[in-house]
Coordinates of C-alpha atoms in Angstrom, one line a residue:
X15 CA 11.5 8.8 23.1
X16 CA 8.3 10.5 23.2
X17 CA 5.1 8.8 21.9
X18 CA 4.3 11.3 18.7
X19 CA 8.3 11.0 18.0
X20 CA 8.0 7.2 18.1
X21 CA 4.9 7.4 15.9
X22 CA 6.9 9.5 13.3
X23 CA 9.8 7.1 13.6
X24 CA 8.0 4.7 13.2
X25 CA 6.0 5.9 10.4
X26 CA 9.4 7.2 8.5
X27 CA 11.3 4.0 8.5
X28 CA 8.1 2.0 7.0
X29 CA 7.4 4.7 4.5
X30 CA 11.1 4.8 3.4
X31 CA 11.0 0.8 3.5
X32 CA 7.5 0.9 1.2
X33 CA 9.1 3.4 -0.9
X34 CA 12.3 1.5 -2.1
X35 CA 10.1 -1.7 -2.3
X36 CA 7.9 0.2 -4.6
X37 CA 10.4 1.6 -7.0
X38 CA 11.7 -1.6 -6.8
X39 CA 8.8 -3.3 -7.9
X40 CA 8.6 -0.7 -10.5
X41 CA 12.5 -1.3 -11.8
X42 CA 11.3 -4.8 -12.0
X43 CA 7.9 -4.1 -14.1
X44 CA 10.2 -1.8 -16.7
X45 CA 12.3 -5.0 -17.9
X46 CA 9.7 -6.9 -17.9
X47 CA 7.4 -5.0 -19.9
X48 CA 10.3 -4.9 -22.6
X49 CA 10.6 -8.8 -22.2
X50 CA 6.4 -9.7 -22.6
X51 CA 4.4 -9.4 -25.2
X52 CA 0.6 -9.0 -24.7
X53 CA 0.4 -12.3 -23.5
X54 CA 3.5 -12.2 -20.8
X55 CA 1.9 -8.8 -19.8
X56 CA -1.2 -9.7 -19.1
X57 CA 0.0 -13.0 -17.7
X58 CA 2.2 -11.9 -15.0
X59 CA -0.4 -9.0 -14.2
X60 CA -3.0 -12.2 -13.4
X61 CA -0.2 -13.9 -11.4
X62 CA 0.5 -11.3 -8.7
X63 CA -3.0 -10.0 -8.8
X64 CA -4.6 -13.2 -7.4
X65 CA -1.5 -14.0 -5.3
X66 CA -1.7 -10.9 -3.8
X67 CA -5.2 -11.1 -2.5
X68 CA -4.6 -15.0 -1.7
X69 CA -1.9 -13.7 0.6
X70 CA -4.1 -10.8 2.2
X71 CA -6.5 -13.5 2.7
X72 CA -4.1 -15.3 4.7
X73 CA -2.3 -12.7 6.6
X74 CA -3.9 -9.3 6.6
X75 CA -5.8 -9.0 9.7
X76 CA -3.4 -11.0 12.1
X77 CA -0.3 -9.0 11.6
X78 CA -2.3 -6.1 12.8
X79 CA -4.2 -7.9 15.3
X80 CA -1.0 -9.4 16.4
X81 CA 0.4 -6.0 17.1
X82 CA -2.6 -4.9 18.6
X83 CA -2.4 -7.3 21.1
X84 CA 1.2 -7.9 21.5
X85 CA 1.8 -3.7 21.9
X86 CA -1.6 -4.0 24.8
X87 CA 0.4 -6.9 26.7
X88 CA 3.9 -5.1 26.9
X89 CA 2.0 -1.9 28.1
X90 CA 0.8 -4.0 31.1
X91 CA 4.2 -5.6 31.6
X92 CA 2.8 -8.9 30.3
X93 CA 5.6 -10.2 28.2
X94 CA 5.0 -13.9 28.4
X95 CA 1.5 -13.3 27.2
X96 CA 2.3 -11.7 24.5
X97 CA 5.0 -14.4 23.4
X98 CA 1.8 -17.3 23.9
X99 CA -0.1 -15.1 21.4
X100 CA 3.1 -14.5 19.0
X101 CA 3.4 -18.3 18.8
X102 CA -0.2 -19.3 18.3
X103 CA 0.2 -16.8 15.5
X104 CA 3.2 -18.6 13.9
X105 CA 1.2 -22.2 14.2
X106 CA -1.8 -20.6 12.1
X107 CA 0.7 -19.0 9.4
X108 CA 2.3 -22.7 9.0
X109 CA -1.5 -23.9 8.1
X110 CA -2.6 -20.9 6.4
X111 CA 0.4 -21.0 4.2
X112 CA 0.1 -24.3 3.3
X113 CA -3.4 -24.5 2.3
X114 CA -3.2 -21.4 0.3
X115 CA -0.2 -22.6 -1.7
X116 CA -2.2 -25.9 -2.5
X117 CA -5.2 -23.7 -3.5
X118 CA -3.8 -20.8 -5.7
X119 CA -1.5 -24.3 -7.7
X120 CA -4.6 -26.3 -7.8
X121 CA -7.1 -24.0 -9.0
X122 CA -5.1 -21.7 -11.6
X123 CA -6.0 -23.6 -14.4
X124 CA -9.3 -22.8 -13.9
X125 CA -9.1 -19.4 -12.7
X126 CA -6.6 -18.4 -15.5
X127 CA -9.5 -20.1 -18.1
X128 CA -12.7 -19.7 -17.0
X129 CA -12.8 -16.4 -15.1
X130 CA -9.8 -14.1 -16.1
X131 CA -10.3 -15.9 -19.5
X132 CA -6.9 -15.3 -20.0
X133 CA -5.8 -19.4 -20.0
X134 CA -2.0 -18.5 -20.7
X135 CA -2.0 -17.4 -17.3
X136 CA -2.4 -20.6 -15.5
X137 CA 1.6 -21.4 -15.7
X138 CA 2.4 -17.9 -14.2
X139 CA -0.4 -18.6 -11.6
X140 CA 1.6 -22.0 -10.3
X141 CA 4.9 -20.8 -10.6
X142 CA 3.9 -18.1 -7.8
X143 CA 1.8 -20.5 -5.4
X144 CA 4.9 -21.7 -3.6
X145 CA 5.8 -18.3 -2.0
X146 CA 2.1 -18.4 0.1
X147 CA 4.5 -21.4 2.0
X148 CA 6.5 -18.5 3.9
X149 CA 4.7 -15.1 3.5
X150 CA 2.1 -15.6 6.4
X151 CA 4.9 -16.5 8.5
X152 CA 6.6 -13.3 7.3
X153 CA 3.8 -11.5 8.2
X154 CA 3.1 -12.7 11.7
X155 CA 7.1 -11.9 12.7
X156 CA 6.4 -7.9 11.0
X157 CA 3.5 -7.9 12.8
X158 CA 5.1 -9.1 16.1
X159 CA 7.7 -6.4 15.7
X160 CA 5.5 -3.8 15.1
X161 CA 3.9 -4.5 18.2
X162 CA 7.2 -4.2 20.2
X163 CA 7.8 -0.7 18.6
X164 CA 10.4 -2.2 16.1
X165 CA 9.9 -1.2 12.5
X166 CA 13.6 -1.6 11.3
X167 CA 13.2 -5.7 11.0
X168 CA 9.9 -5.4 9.1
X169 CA 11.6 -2.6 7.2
X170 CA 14.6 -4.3 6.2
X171 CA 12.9 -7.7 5.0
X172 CA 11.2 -5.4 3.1
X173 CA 13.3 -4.2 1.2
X174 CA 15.5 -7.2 0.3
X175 CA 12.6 -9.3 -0.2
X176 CA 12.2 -6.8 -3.2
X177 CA 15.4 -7.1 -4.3
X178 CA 15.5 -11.0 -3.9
X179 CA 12.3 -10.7 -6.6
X180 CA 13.3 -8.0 -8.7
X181 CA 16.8 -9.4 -9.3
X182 CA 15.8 -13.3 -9.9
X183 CA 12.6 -12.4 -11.2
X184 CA 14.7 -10.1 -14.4
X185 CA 17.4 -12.9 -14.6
X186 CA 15.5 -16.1 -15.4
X187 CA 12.9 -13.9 -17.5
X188 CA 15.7 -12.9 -19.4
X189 CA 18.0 -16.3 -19.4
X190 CA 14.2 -17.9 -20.8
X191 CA 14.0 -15.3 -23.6
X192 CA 17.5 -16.4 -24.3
X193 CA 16.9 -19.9 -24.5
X194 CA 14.1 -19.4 -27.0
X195 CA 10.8 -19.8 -24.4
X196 CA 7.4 -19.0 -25.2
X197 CA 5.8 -15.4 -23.5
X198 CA 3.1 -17.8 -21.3
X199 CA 6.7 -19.7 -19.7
X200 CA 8.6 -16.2 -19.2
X201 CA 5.6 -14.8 -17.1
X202 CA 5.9 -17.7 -15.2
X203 CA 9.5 -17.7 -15.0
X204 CA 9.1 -14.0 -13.6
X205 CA 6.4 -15.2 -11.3
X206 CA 8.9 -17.4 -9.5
X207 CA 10.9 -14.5 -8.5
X208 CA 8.2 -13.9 -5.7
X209 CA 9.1 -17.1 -4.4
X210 CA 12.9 -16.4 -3.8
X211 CA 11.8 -13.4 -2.5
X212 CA 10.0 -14.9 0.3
X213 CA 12.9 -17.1 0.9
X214 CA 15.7 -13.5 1.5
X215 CA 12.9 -12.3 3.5
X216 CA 12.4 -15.0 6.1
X217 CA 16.2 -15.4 6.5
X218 CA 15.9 -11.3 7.5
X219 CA 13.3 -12.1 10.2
X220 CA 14.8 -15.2 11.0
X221 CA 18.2 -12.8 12.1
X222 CA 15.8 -10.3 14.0
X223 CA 14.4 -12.6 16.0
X224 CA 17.2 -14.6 17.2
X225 CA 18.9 -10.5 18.1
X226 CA 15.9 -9.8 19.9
X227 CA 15.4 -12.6 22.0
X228 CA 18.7 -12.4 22.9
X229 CA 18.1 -8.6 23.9
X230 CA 15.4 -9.5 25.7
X231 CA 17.5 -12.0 28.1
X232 CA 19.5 -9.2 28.5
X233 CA 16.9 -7.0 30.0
X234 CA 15.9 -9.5 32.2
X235 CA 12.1 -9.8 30.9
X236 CA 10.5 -12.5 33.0
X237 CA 8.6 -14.9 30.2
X238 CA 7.7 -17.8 33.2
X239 CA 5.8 -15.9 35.3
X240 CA 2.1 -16.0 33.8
X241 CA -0.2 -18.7 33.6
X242 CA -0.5 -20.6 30.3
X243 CA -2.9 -19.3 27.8
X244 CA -5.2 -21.9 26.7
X245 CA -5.1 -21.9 22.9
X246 CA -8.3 -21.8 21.3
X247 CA -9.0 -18.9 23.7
X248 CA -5.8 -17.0 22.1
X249 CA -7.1 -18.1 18.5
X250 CA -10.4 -16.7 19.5
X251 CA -9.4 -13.4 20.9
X252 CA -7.2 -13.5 17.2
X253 CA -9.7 -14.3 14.7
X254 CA -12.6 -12.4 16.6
X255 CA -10.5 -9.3 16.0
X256 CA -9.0 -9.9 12.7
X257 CA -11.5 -11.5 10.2
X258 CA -12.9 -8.3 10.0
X259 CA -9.6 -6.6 9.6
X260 CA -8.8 -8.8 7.2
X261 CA -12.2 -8.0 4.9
X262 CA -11.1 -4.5 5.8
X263 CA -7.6 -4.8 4.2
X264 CA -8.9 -6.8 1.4
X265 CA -10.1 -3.8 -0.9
X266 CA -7.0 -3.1 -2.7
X267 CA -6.5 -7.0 -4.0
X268 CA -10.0 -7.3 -4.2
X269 CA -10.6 -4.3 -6.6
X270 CA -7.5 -5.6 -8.5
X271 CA -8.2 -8.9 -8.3
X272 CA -12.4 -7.8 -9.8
X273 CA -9.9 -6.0 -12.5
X274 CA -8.1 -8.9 -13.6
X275 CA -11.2 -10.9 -13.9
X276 CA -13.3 -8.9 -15.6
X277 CA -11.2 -6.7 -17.6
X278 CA -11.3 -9.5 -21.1
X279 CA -14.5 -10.3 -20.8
X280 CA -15.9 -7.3 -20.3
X281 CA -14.5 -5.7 -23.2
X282 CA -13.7 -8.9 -25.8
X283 CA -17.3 -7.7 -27.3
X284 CA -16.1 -4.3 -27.9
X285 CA -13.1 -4.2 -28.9
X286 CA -12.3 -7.8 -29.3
X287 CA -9.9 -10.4 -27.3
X288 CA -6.7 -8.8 -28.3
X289 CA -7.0 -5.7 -27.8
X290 CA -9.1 -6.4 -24.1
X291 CA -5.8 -8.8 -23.2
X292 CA -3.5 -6.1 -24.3
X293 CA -5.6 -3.5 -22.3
X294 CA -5.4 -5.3 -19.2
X295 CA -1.6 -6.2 -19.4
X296 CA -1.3 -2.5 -19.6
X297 CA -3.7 -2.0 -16.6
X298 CA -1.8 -4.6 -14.6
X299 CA 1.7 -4.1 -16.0
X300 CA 2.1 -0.7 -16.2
X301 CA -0.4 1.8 -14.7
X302 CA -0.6 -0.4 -11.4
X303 CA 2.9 0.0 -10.5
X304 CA 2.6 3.8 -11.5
X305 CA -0.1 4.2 -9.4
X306 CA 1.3 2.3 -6.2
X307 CA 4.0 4.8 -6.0
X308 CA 1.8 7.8 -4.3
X309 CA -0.1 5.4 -1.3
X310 CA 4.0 4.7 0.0
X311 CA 3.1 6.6 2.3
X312 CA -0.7 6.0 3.5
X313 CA 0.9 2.4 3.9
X314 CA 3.5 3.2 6.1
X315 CA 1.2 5.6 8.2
X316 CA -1.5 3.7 8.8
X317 CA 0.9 0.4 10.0
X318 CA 2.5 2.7 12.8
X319 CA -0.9 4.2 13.6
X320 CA -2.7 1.5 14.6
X321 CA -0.8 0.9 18.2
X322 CA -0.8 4.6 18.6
X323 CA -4.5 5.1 18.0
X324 CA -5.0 2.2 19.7
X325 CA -3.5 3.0 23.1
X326 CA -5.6 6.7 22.6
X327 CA -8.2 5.1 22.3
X328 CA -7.9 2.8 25.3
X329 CA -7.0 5.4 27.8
X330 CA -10.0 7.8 26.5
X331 CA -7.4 10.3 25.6
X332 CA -10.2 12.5 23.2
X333 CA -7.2 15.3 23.2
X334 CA -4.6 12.6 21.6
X335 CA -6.8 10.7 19.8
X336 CA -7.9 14.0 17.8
X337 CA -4.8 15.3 17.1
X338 CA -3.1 12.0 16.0
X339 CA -6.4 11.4 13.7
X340 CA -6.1 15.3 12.0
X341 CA -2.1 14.4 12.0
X342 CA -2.6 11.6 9.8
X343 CA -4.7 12.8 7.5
X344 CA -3.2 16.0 6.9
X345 CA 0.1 14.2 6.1
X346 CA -1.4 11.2 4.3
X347 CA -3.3 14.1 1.4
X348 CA -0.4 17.3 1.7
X349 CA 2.0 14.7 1.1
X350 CA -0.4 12.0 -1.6
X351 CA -1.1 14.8 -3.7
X352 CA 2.0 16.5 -5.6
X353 CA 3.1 12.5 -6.3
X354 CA -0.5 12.1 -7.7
X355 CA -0.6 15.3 -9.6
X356 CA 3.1 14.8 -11.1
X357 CA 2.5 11.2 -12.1
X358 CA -0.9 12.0 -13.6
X359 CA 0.0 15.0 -16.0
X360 CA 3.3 13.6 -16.6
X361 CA 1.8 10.1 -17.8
X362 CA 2.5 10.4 -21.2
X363 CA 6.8 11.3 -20.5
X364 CA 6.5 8.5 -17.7
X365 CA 4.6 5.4 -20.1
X366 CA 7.6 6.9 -22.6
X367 CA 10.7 6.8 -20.2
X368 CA 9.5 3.3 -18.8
X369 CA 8.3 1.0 -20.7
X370 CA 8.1 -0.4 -24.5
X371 CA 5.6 1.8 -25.9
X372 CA 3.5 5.1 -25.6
X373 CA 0.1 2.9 -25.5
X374 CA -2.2 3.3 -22.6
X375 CA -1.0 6.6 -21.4
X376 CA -4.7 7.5 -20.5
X377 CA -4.7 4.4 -18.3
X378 CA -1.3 5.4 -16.4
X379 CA -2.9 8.6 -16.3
X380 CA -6.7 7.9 -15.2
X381 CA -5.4 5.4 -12.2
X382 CA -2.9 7.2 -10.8
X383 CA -5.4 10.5 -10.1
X384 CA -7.7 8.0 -8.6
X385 CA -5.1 7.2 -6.0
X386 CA -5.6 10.0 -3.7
X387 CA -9.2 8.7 -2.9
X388 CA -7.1 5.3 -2.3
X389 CA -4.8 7.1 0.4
X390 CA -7.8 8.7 2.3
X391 CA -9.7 5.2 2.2
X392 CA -6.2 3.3 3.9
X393 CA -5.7 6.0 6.0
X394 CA -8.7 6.1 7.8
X395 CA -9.1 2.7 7.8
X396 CA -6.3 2.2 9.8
X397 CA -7.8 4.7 11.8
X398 CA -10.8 2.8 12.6
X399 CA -9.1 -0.6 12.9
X400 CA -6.9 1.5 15.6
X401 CA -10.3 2.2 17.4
X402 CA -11.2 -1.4 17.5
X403 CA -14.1 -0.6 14.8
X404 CA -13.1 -3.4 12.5
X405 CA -16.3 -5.3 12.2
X406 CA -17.6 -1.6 10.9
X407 CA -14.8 -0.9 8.7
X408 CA -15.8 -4.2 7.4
X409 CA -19.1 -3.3 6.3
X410 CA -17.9 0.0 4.7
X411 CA -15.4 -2.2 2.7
X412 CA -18.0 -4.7 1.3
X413 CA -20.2 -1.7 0.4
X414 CA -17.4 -0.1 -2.2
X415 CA -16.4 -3.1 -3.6
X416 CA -20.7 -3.7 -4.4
X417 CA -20.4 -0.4 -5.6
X418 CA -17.5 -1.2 -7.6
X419 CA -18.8 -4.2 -9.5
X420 CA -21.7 -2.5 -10.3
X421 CA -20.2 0.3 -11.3
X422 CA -17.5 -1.6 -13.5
X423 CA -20.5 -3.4 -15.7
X424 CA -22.5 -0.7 -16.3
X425 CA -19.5 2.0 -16.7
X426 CA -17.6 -0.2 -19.0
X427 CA -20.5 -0.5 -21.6
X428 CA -19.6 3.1 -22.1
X429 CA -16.1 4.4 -21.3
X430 CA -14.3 0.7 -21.4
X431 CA -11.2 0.2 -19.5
X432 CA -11.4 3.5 -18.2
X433 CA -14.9 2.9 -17.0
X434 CA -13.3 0.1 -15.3
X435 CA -10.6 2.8 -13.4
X436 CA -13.8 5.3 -13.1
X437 CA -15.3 2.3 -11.0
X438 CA -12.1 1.9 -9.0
X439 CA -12.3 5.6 -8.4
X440 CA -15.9 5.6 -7.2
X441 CA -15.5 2.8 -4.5
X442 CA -12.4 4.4 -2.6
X443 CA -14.7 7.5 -2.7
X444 CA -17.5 5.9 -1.2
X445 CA -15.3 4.1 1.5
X446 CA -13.9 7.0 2.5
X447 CA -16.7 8.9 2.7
X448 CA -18.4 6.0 5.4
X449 CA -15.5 5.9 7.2
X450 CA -14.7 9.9 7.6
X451 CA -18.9 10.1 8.9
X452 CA -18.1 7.4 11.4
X453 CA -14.8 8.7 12.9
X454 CA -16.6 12.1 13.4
X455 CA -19.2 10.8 15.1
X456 CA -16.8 9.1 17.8
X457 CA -14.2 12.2 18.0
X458 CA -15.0 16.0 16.3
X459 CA -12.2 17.0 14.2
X460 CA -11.4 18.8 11.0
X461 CA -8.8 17.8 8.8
X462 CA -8.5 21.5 6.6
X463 CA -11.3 23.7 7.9
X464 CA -11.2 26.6 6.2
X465 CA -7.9 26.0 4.5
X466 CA -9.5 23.7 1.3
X467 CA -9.6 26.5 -1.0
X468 CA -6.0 27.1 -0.8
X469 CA -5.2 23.5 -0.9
X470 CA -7.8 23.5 -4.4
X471 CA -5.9 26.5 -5.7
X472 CA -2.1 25.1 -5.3
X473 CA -3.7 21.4 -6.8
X474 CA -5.3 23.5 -10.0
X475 CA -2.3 25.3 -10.2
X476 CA 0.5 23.4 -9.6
X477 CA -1.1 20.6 -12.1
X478 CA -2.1 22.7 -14.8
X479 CA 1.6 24.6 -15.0
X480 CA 3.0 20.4 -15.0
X481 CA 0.7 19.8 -17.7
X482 CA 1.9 22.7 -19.8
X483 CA 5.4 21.7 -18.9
X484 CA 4.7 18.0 -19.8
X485 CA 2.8 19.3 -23.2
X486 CA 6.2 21.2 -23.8
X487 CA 8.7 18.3 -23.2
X488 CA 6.6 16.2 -25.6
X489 CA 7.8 18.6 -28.3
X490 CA 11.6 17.8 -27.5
X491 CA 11.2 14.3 -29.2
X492 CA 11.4 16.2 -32.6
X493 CA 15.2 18.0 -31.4
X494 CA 16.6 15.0 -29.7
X495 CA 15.8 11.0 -28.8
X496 CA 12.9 10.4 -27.2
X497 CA 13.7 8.9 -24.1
X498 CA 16.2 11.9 -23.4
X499 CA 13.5 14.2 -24.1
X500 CA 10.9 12.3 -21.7
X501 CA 13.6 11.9 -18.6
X502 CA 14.2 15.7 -19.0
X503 CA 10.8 15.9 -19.1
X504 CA 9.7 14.0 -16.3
X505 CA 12.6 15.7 -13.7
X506 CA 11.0 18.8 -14.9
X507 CA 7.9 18.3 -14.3
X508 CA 8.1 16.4 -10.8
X509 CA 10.4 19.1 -9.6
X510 CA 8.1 22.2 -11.0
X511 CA 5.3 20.8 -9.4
X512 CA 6.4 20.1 -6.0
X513 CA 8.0 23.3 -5.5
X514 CA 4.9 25.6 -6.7
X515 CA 2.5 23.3 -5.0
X516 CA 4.6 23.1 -1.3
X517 CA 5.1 26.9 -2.1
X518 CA 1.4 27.9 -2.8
X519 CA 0.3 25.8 0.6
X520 CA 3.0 28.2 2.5
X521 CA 1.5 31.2 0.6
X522 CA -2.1 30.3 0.9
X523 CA -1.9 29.6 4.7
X524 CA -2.9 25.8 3.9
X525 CA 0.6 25.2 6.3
X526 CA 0.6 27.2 9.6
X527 CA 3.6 27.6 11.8
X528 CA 2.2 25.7 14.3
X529 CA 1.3 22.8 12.3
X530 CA 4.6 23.0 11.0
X531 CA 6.1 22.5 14.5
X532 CA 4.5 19.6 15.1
X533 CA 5.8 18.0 11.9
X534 CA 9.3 15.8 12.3
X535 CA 12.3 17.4 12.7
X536 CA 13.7 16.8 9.3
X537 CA 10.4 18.1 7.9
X538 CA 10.7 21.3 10.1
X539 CA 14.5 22.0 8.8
X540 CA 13.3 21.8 5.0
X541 CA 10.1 23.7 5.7
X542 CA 10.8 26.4 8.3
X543 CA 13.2 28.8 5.6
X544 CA 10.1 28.5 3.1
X545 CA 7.7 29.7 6.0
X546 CA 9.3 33.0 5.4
X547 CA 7.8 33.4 2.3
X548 CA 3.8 33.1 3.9
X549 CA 2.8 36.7 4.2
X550 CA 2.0 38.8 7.4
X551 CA -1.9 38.9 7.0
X552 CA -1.8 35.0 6.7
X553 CA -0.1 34.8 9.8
X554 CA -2.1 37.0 11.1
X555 CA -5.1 34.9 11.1
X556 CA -3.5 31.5 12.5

């Protein structure tokens, strides 16, 4: 298998992985936000929120480094090597997850009181901590994996870790509202569910890594013949590269994380503590798990990309190196954008279909459009941490999420929440940009050229024909139920929009024939009958 196919392999199986783990995560949020009040919302969104950048914390940056250095060591045909540096890995995820669990159960009482001022929280926030025990160990396996080309074990644990969560996370929510429970014990009742989770998972990677050492025997890979690695200078080698990748990968929990924090007391003196708590479980609840649908991708892209890029960059290949960087972005935003644009003119069907209530539509809607910025940012992140510029990439990250604090507390005093998203908005924009003047500066390359106005014209038009068609649906509620009216709706509107936006990029020469050719073969098959339509004089000028 060729390199570009493996990369696209590679990339496929996460991105379908990341894609069923995020509708799962949404099927799980629509129950829920049935089940929880204001209080359960805004409890459970606390919960994951913190846990979530608690566990990037602990495991961000060494998965990657991990495969970094694990994919480097196999290219030289230095197998045992990259065992030593798999198991030094393990021995930090057995610490790391320990002392996070004991932190997040410890301090959540005073978290939950005195700085998401949301005290109801503090059960939800322990009921979680236990499944910090096994994630970094999780983590380090995926990231060993992806170092050995592998994505199907990191895929799979994936995806039933999801359903592990979703399933157990609905059940003893629901048996709870049964038995009578307050809101504040069902959040933490759901919470747990990420705990069983963790369990499915580790049994997953627990079954891959018994196959593949046995495979490995098989091939007769010699793990005795190098010298033993001293171990601080494996744990040096690991933290010198990955405390910066883990700063680098903190800026989606941290940003959510600033969010939760700040959302109640930011607003309690304008519109009062009620109506901030509800705001934020709708912020957390509902328009987070919206808005994590269109990045699938960017996620999965930038996981395979970082070996690829990586070994470019290490053989000075400037010719692979530029096409792999132009690749990725060019699939990361033609791909990003229809999701963004149905999900964000469609908010109003979607909030409808989903969940309990037609409140915070604007939110759903606001956040989701600010997620295309959020693919650029993760893709060329990855990019850079592929390059070995993490300790850059680093600085770029600290300088949005400044920008993004100020930017909350001076935007909120004006717009509210949605100064809060505006803010959110502004520091992916900013990280981007940083990051996009530093890769251009190593290798020259262009990710449209000439071809932004016709990507412009099929985004305009594509999203103002889905708004008219969402606009239109919304009348239906009068003729029939509503949640028929806002399913029809929403297929309508997803579909209309992808067709007339993949059609105006053929039309508009924003796709070439060439580019096309270099696209997976399963892309090519859907893609090459619709080339017909691009006319001659577009052609003409590829």
């Amino acid at each position: 298998m060729s390199k570009k196919e493996s990369f696209v392999k590679g990339t496929l199986i996460l991105a379908a992985a990341a894609l069923v783990a995020r509708v799962l995560g949404l099927a799980q949020r629509v129950p829920l936000d049935h089940i929880f009040n204001d209080i359960g919302r805004a409890s459970f969104g606390v919960s994951n929120n913190i846990y979530l950048m608690l566990l990037t914390v602990a495991t961000a940056g060494i998965p990657s480094t991990l495969s970094k250095m694990v994919s480097e060591r196999y290219a030289l045909d230095r197998p045992e090597e990259a065992r030593q540096v798999y198991h030094a890995a393990l021995l930090f995820s057995v610490a790391a997850g320990v002392f996070m669990t004991a932190l997040l159960y410890f301090g959540a009482p005073f978290y939950a009181t005195h700085i998401a001022d949301v005290p109801e929280s503090a059960m939800a926030v322990r009921a979680i901590a236990p499944a910090l025990l096994l994630f970094p160990a999780i983590a380090m396996m995926r990231g060993y994996f992806q170092g050995r080309n592998n994505m199907m074990a990191g895929g799979i644990s994936q995806i039933v870790e999801q359903v592990a969560r979703v399933f157990t996370a609905i059940l003893i929510a629901f048996i709870l509202l049964q038995q009578g429970y307050s809101n504040t014990t069902l959040a933490a009742g759901a919470s747990f569910g990420s705990v069983l989770g963790s369990i499915a998972a580790f049994g997953v990677m627990i079954y891959f890594a018994v196959k593949l050492r046995r495979q490995d025997k098989e091939q007769g890979l010699n793990y005795d013949s190098a010298q033993k690695m001293p171990m601080w200078s494996i744990y040096k080698d690991i933290f010198t590269l990955s405390i910066p990748i883990v700063l680098s990968s903190l800026t989606i929990p941290v940003v959510n994380v600033i969010d939760t924090s700040l959302a109640v007391p930011l607003l309690i003196d304008q519109i009062g503590r009620a109506d901030a708590t509800a705001a934020l479980g709708i912020l957390t609840t509902r328009a987070q798990s919206v808005a994590g649908i269109p990045p699938v991708l960017a996620i999965a892209l930038g996981t395979s990309l970082i070996p690829i890029i990586s070994a470019a960059f290490a053989r000075r290949d400037e010719v692979h190196l530029k096409r792999q960087i132009t690749l990725a972005l060019r699939i990361s935003i033609l791909t990003g954008m229809p999701i963004v644009i149905a999900l964000s003119v469609a908010a109003y069907s979607v909030n409808g279909l989903l969940f309990s209530g037609l409140g915070g539509s604007g939110i759903v809607a606001m956040l989701t459009i600010g997620t295309i910025f959020q693919i650029t940012m993760m893709t060329t992140n990855s990019i850079l941490l592929g390059m070995g510029k993490s300790r850059i990439s680093m600085f770029y990250v600290l300088a949005g999420i400044i920008v993004k604090l100020i930017a909350s507390f001076f935007l909120s005093k004006v717009f509210g929440i949605y100064g809060i998203i505006g803010a959110t908005a502004l520091c992916f924009v900013v990280i981007t940009l940083l990051n996009l003047r530093m890769l251009k500066s190593i290798v020259p390359f262009e990710i449209m050229g000439k071809r932004w106005g016709g990507f412009a014209v099929a985004v305009l038009a594509s999203g103002g024909i889905g708004y008219g068609l969402n606009e239109a649906g919304i009348m239906m509620t009068q003729l029939m139920p509503a949640r028929v009216a806002f399913l029809i709706t929403c297929l309508v509107v997803g579909v209309a929009v992808v067709v007339i936006y993949l059609v105006l990029l053929i039309v508009l020469g924003v796709l070439s024939r060439q580019e096309v050719a270099s696209y997976p073969r399963a892309l090519q098959k859907l893609l090459k009958p619709l080339m017909k339509l691009q006319p001659e004089r577009v052609r003409a000028r590829e």
